[in-house]
Coordinates of C-alpha atoms in Angstrom, one line a residue:
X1 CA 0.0 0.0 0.0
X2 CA 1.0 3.2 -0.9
X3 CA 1.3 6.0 1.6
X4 CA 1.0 9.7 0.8
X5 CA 0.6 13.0 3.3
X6 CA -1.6 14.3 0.4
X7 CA -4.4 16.6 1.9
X8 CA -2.5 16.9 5.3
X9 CA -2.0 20.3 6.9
X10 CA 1.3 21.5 5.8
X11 CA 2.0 23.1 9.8
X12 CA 1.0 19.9 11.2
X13 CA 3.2 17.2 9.1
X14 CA 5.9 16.0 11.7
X15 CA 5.2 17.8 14.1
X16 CA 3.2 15.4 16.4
X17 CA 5.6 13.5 18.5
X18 CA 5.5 10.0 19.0
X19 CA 4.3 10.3 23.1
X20 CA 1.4 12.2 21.7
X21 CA 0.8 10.1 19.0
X22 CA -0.7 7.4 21.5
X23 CA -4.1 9.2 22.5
X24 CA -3.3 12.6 22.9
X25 CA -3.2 14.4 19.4
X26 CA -6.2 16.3 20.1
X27 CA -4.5 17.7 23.5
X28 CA -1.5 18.0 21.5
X29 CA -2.7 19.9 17.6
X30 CA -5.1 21.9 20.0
X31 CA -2.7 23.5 22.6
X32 CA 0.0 23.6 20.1
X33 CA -2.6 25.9 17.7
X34 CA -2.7 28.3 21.0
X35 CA 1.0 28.3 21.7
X36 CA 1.9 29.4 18.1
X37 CA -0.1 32.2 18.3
X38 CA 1.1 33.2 21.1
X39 CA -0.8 32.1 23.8
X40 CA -0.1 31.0 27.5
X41 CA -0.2 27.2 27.3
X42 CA -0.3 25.5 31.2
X43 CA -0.6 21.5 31.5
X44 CA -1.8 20.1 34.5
X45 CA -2.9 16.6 36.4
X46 CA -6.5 16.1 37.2
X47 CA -8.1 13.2 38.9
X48 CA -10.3 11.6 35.8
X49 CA -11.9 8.4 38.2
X50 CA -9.4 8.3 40.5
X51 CA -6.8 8.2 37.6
X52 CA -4.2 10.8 37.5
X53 CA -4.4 12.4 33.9
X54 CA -3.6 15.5 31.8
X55 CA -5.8 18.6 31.1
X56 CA -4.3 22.2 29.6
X57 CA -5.4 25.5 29.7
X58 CA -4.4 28.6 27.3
X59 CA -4.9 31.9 28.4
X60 CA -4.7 35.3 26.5
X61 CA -4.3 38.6 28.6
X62 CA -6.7 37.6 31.8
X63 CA -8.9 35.6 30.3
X64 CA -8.3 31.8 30.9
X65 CA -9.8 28.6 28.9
X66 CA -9.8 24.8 30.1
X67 CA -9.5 22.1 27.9
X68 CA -9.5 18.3 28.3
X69 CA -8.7 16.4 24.9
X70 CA -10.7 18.4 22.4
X71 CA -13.3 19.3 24.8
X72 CA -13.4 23.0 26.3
X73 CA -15.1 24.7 29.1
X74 CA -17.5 26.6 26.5
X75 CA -19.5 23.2 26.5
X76 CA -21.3 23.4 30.0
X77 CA -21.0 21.0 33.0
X78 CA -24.9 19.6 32.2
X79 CA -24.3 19.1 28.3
X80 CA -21.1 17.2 29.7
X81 CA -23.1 15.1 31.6
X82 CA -26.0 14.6 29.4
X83 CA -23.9 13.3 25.9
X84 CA -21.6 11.0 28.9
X85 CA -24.8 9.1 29.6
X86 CA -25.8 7.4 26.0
X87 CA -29.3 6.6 27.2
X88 CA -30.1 10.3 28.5
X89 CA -28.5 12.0 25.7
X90 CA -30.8 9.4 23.1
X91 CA -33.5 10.4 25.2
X92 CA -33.0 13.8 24.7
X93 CA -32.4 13.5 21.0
X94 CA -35.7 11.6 20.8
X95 CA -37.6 14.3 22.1
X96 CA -36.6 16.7 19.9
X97 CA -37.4 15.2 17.5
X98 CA -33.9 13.6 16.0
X99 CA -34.1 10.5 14.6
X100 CA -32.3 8.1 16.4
X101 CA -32.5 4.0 16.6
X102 CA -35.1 2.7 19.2
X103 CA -33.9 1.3 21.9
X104 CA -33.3 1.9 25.6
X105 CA -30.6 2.2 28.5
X106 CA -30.0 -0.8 31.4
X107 CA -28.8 -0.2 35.0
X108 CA -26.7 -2.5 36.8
X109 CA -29.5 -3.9 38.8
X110 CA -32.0 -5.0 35.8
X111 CA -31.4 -8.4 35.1
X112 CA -30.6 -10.7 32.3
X113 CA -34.1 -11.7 31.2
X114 CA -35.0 -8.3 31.3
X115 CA -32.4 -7.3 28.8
X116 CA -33.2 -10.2 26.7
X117 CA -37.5 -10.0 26.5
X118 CA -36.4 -5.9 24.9
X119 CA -33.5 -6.8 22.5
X120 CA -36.6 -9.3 21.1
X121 CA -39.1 -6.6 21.5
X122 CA -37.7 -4.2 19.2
X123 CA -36.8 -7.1 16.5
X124 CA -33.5 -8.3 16.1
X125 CA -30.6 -7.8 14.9
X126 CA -29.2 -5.1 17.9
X127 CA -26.5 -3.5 19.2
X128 CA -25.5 -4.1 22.9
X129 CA -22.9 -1.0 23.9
X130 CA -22.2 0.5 27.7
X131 CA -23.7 3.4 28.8
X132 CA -20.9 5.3 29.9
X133 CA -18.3 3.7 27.7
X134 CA -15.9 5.4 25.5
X135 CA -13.4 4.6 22.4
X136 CA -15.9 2.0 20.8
X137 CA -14.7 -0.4 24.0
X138 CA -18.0 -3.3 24.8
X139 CA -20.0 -2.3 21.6
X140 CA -21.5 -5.6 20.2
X141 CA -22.8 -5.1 16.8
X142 CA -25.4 -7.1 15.0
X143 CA -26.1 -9.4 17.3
X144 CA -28.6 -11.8 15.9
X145 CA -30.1 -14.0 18.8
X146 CA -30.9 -14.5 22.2
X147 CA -27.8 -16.3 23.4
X148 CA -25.5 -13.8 21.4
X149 CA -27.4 -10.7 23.1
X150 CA -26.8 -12.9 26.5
X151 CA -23.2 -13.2 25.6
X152 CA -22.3 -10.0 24.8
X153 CA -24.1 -8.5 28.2
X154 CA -22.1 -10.8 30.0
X155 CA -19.0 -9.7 28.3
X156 CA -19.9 -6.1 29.1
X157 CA -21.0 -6.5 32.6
X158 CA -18.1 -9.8 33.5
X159 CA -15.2 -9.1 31.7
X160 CA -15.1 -5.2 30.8
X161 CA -17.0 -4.2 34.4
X162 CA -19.4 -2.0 32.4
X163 CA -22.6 -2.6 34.5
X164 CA -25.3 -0.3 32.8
X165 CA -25.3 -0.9 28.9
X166 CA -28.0 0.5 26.4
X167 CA -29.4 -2.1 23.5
X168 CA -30.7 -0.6 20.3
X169 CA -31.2 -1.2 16.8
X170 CA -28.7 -2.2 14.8
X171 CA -29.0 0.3 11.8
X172 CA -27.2 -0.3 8.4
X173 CA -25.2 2.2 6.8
X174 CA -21.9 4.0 7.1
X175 CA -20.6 5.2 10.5
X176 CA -19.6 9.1 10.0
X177 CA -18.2 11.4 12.8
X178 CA -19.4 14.5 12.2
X179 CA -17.8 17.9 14.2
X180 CA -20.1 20.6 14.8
X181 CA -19.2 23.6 16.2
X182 CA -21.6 27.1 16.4
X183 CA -24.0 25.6 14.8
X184 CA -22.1 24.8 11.9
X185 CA -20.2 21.4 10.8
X186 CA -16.9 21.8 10.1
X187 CA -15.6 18.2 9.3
X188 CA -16.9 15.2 8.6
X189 CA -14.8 11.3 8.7
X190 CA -15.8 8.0 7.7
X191 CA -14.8 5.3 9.6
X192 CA -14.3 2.0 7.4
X193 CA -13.9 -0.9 9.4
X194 CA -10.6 -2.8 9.5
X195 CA -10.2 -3.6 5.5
X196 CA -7.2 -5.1 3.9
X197 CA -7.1 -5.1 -0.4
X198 CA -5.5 -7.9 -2.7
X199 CA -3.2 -7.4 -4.9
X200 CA -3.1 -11.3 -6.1
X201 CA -0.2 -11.9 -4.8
X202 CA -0.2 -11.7 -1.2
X203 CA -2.0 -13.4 1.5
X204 CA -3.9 -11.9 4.0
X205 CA -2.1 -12.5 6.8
X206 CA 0.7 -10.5 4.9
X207 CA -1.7 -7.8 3.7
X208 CA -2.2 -7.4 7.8
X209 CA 1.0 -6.6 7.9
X210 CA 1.6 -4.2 5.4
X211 CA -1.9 -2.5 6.1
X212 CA 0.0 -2.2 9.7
X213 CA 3.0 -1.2 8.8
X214 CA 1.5 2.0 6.3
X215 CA -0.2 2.6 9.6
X216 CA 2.8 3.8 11.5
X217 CA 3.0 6.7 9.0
X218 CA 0.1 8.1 10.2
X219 CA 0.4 9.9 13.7
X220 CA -3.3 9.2 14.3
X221 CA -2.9 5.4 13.8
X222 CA 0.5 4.9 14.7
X223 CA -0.7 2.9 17.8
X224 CA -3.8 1.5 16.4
X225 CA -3.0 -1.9 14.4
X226 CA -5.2 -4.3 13.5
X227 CA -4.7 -7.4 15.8
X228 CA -5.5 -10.4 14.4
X229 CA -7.4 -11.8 17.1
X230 CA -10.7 -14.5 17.0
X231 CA -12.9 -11.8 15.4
X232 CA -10.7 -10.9 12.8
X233 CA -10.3 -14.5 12.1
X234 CA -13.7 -15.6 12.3
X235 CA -14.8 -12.6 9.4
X236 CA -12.1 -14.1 7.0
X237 CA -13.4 -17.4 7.1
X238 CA -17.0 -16.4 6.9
X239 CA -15.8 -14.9 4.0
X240 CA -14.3 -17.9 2.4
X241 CA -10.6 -17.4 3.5
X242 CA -8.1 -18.1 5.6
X243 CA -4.9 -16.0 6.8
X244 CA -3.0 -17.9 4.0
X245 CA -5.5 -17.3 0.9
X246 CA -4.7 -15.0 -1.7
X247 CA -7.3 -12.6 -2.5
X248 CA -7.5 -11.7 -6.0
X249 CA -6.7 -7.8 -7.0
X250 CA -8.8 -5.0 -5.6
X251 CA -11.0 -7.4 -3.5
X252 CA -11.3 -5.8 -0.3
X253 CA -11.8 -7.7 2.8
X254 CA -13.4 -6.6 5.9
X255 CA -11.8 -7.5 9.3
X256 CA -14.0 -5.9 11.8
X257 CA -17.7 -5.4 12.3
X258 CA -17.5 -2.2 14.0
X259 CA -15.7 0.9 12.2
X260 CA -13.3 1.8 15.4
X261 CA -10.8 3.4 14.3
X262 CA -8.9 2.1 17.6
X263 CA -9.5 -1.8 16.3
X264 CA -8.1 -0.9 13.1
X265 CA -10.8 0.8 11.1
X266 CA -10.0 4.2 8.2
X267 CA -10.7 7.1 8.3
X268 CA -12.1 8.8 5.4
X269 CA -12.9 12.3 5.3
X270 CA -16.3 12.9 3.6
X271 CA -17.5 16.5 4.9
X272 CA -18.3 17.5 1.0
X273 CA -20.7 14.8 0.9
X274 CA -22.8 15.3 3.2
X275 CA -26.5 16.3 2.3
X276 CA -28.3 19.4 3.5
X277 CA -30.7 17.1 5.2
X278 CA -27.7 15.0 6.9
X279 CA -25.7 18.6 8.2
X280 CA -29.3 19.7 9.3
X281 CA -29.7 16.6 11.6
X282 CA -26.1 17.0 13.2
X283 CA -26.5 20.6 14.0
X284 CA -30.2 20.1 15.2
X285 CA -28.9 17.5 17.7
X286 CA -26.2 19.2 19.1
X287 CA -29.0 22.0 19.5
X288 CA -30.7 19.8 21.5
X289 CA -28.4 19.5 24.1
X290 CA -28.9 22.7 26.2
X291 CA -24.9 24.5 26.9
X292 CA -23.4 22.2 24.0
X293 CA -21.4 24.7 21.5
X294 CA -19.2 22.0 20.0
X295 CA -19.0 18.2 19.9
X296 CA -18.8 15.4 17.7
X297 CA -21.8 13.5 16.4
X298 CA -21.8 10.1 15.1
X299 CA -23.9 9.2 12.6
X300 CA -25.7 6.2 10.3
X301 CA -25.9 7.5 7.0
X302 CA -27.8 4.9 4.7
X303 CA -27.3 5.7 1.4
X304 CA -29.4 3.6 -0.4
X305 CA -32.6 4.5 1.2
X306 CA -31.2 7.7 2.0
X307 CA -32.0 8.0 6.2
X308 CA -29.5 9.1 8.6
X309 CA -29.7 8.7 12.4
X310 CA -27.9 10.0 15.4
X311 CA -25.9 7.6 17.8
X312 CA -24.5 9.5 19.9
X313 CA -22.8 12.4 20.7
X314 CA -19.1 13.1 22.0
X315 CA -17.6 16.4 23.9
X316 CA -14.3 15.0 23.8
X317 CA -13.8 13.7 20.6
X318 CA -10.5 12.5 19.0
X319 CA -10.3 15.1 16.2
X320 CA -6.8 12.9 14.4
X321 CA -9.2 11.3 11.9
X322 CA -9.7 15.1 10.7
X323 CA -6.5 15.6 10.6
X324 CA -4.9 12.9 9.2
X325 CA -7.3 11.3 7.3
X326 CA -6.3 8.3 4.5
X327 CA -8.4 9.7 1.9
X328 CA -9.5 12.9 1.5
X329 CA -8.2 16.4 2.4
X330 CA -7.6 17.3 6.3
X331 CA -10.0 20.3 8.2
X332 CA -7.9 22.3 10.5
X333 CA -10.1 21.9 13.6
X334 CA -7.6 23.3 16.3
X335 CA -7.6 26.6 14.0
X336 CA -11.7 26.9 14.3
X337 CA -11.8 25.8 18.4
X338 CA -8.8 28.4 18.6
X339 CA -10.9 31.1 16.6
X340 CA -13.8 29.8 18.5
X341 CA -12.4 30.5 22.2
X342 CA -9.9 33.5 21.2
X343 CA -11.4 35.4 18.5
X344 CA -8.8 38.3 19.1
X345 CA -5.9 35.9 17.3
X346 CA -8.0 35.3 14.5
X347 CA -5.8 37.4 12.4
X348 CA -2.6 35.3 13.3
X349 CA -1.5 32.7 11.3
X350 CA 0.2 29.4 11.8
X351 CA 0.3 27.4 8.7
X352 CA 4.3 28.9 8.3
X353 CA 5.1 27.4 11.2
X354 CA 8.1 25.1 12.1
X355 CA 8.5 24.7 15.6
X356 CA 6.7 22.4 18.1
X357 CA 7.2 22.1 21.5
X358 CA 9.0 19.1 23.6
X359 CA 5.5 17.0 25.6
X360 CA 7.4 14.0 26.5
X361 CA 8.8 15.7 29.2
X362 CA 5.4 17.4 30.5
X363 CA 3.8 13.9 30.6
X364 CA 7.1 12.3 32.2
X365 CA 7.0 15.7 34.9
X366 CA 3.7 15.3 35.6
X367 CA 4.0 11.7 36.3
X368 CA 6.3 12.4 38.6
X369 CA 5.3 12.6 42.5
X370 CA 4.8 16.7 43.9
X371 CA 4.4 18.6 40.0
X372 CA 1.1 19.8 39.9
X373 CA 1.5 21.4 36.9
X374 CA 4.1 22.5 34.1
X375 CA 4.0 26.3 32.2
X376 CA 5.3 25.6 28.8
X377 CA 7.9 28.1 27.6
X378 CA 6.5 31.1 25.4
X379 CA 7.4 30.7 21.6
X380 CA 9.5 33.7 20.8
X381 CA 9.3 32.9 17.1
X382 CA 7.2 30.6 15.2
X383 CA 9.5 30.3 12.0
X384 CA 12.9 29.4 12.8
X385 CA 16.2 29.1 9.8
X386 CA 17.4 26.2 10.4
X387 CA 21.0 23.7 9.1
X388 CA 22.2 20.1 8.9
X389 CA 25.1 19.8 9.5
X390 CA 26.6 16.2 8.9
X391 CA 30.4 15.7 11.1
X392 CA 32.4 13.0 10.5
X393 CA 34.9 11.8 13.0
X394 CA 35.2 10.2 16.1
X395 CA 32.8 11.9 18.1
X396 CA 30.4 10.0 20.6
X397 CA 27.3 11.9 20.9
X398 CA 26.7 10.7 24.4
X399 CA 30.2 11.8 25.6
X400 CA 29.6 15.2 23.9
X401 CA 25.5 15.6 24.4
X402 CA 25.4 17.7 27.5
X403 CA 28.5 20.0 26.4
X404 CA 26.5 21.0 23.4
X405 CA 23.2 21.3 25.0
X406 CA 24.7 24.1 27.2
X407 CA 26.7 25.3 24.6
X408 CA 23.2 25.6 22.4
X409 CA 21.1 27.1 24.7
X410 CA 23.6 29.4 25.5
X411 CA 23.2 30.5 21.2
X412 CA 19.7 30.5 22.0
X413 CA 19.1 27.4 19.8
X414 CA 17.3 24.3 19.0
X415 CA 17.6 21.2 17.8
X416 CA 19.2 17.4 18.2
X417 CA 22.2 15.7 17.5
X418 CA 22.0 11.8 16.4
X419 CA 24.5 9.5 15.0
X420 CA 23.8 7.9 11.8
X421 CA 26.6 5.2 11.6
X422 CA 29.8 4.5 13.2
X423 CA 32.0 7.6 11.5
X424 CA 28.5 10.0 11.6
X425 CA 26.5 11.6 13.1
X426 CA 23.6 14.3 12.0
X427 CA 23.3 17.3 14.2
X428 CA 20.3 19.6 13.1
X429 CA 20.2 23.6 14.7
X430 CA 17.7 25.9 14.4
X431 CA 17.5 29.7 15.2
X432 CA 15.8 33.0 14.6
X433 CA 18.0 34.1 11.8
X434 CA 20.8 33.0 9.3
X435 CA 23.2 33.9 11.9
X436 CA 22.0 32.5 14.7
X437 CA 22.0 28.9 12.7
X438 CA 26.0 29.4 11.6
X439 CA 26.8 30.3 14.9
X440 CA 26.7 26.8 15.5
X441 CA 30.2 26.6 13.6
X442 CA 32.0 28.1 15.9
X443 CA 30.8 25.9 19.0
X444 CA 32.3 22.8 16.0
X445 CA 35.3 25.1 16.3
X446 CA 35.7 24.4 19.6
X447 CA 39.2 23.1 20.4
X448 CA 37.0 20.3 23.1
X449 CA 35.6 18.7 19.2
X450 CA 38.2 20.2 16.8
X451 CA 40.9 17.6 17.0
X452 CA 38.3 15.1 16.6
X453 CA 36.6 16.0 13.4
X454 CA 37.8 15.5 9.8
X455 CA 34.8 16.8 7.8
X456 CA 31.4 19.3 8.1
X457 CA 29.1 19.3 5.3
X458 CA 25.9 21.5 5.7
X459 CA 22.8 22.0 4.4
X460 CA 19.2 23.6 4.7
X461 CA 17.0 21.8 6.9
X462 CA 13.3 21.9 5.9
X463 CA 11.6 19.6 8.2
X464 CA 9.8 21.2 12.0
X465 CA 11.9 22.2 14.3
X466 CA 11.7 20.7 18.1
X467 CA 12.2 23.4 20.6
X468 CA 15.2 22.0 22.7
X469 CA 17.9 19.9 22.0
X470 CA 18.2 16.5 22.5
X471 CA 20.1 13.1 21.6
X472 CA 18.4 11.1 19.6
X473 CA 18.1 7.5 19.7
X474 CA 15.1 4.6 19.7
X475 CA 14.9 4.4 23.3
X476 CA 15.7 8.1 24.3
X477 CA 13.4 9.2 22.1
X478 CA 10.4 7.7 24.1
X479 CA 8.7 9.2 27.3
X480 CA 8.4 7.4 30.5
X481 CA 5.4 5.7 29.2
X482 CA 6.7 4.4 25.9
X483 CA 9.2 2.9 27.3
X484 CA 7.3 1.0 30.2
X485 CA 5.0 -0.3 27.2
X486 CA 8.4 -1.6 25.1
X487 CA 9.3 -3.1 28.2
X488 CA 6.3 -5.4 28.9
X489 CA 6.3 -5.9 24.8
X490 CA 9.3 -7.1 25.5
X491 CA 8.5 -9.2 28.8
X492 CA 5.1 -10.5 26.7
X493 CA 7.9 -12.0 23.7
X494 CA 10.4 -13.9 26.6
X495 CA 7.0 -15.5 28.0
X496 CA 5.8 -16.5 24.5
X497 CA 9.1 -18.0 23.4
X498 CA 9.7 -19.3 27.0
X499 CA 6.2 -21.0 26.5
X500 CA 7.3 -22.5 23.4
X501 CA 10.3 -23.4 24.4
X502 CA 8.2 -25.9 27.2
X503 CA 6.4 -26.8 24.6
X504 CA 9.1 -28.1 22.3
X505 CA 11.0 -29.6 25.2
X506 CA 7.9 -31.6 26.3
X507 CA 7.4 -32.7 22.9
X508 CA 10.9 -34.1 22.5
X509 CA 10.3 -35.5 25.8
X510 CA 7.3 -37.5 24.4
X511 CA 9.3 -38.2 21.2
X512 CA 11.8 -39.8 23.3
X513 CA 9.8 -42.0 25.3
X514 CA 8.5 -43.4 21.9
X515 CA 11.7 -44.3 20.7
X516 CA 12.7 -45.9 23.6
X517 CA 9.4 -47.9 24.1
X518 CA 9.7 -48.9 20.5
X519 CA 13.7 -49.6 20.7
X520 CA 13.1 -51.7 24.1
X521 CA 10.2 -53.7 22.1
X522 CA 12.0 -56.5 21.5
X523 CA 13.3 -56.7 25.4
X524 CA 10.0 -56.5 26.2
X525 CA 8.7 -59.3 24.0
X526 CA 11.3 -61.7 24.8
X527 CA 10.7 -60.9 29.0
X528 CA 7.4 -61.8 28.6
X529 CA 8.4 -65.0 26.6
X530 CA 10.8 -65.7 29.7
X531 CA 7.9 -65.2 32.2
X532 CA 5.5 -68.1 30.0
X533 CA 8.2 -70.9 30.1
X534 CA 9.0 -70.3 33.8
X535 CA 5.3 -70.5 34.6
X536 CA 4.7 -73.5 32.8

């Protein structure tokens, strides 16, 4: 598969690092929107169900904004509420006259039976999904019977400790995500399920992978494979395949039943397709929800009998499939929540920006024990000059790292040095002007490097510029977080291969027996022929 930044914003191509990349790029594109025009940008912890986590704020002058994800404190405390609890916000929706799919919420304490007599009630097939859930986690789609309805409540309620669940009906069509904000839509994403595409000469199992690895070029999706787990399998053979067949070019094959784009669906953006009718709906139901000025609101859109219904609708939604959509062109909706909360930087412009600012080591500081909260530094200049310069010698960038750093800040520049192979290494500067990037000879003059070095090239640098400057390496380059997740990768792999390592041994254990029982046959056979003549 192909992959192409076609249709992505310019000032956001890399420029999202990889500790944001995770489940924070709508924290991230937001507050970095703010701090390029200028704006005070504050992150702090917050208890989100007695779980430390991250909110921001960005102030201008006196006046001071909250955000948490993509959410912001123009939506009020009761529309919060209302679009957190699915079966309260469908109510609402239904009352005014929105067309959503019948069906009704469940609390902990109504039982099985109950559940079951309604799912048949309002015709199967359904959809089973918790009422306070979030990222498409326990939705059960299309569930076709009693004991499949009974399954997936007790997978909700057992396994995933979601207690209260709503059942509805499962409606056909294409699953859009559709952002509204003052009464207006401003983007629109399709989320395909999980697909791969033959080419005729792969299998699937190796179309998986490829699908994956294209994947990891978007920042949105970087962490969002598809796994091929019992579901994934169970779709390929329903469709006549295994992971080993060979689809035939341009035959796309579906993975998934939901369109998560956290399970591995696409997104495709689709906001100049929607109908008058179908921008009408989303903007009536956010309308409906009294203190909500901006939200996401996911849609059916049946295009064949042409009906679209509301499923429900999100405060915090994940705004990456906007912006880094795999077909389609991107909608910059950190610039309209920016315009929306701080009209007075309308007039300033970021899409000539280079710099972004350092976040793995606000998440690793606020993980920490006593920081409450961390101020990031004002940007003094969003477009900085910036030069490669590639050294070769016999310098070790760890030996050297912290000499530079000092000697960089000192220059008031940015950047990060980074060895390349064992006579290179790549060291990339960045400041205000021209002068202020070849000021960066000089500290390579340095008689502490000098003898060291036998040759500088240099060159422009056009890619975003980090403010800092750091060493650069595949560990290094990971937060606190990453790093504890490589780790238990790491300690999942030793159990795998120390499981099949028992395995093997048991197995030539069992081989071994055989060939001795079949090699001590004969012993055997005479023994008992021993044990006949002495009896007689």
């Amino acid at each position: 598969m192909g992959y192409t930044q076609k249709g992505w914003l310019p000032h956001l191509i890399n420029t999202i690092p990889i500790e944001a990349q995770r489940n924070r790029i709508s924290m991230y594109t937001i507050a970095l929107e703010g701090w390029r025009r200028g704006l005070n940008l504050k992150f702090y912890k917050y208890n989100n169900n007695n779980k430390p986590d991250i909110q921001y704020s960005l102030s201008y002058k006196d006046r001071v904004h909250h955000f948490d994800g993509a959410g912001g404190d123009k939506n009020s405390v009761e529309a919060i509420t209302i679009c957190d609890d699915k079966s309260l916000t469908k109510m609402r929706l239904n009352n005014s006259g929105i067309p959503v799919p019948q069906g009704r919420g469940f609390d902990s304490d109504k039982t099985e039976e109950e559940i079951i007599k309604f799912g048949q009630s309002i015709n199967f097939p359904v959809v089973l999904k918790p009422i306070d859930g979030y990222g498409g986690k326990g939705v059960i789609v299309n569930i076709k019977t009693n004991t499949e309805l009974k399954n997936a409540l007790a997978y909700n309620r057992n396994e995933l400790g979601f207690k209260n669940v709503v059942v509805e009906q499962f409606v056909m069509g294409d699953e859009v995500r559709v952002y509204v904000l003052e009464g207006k839509v401003i983007g629109a994403v399709q989320r395909r399920s999980a697909n791969v595409v033959g080419d005729g000469i792969n299998t699937i199992n190796k179309l998986i992978e490829a699908k994956n690895q294209f994947r990891k070029n978007i920042p949105h999706l970087y962490f969002r494979p598809i796994k091929v787990d019992s579901e994934v399998k169970k779709l390929i053979q329903a469709a006549g395949y295994s992971l080993d067949s060979i689809p035939k070019a341009g035959e796309r094959i579906f993975l998934r039943k939901t369109s998560n784009i956290t399970t591995g669906g696409d997104p495709i953006e689709v906001t100049s397709e929607l109908t008058t009718e179908q921008r009408g709906i989303a903007i009536n139901a956010v309308k409906a929800i009294p203190g909500l000025t901006h939200c996401g609101v996911d849609m059916i859109i049946n295009k064949e009998n042409d009906t679209s219904m509301v499923l429900e609708l999100n405060t915090r939604p994940g705004i990456g499939s906007h912006l880094f959509p795999v077909e389609g062109k991107a909608k910059d909706i950190p610039k309209k929540i920016i315009d929306f909360y701080f009209p007075e930087t309308k007039g300033i412009s970021t899409e000539d920006a280079n710099v972004y600012f350092d976040f793995r080591s606000i998440q690793d500081t606020l993980a920490g024990g006593t920081t409450r909260e961390v101020v990031v530094a004002p940007l003094i200049n969003k477009k900085l000059v910036a030069k490669r310069y590639l050294i070769s010698g016999d310098i070790e960038p760890i030996r050297y790292h912290q000499w530079l750093q000092r000697k960089v800040f000192e220059s008031n520049l940015n950047g990060f040095i980074r060895r390349i192979d064992d006579e290179n290494i790549e060291v990339v500067i960045a400041g205000e002007t021209q002068a202020d990037a070849d000021e960066f000879l000089t500290i390579l003059n340095h008689k502490i490097l000098q003898s060291q070095i036998s040759s500088i090239s240099e060159e422009d640098w056009k890619l975003p510029i980090k403010i800092g400057f750091e060493l650069m390496n595949e560990y290094n380059s990971m937060s606190v977080r990453e790093l504890e997740i490589k780790i238990q990768d790491i300690k999942k792999e030793l159990k795998l291969v120390e499981k099949e390592q028992n395995r093997i041994g048991n197995r030539i254990k069992m081989v071994q027996k055989s060939r001795i029982w079949k090699l001590t046959s004969p012993l055997r056979y005479l023994g008992g022929k021993i044990r006949e003549v002495r009896s007689r």
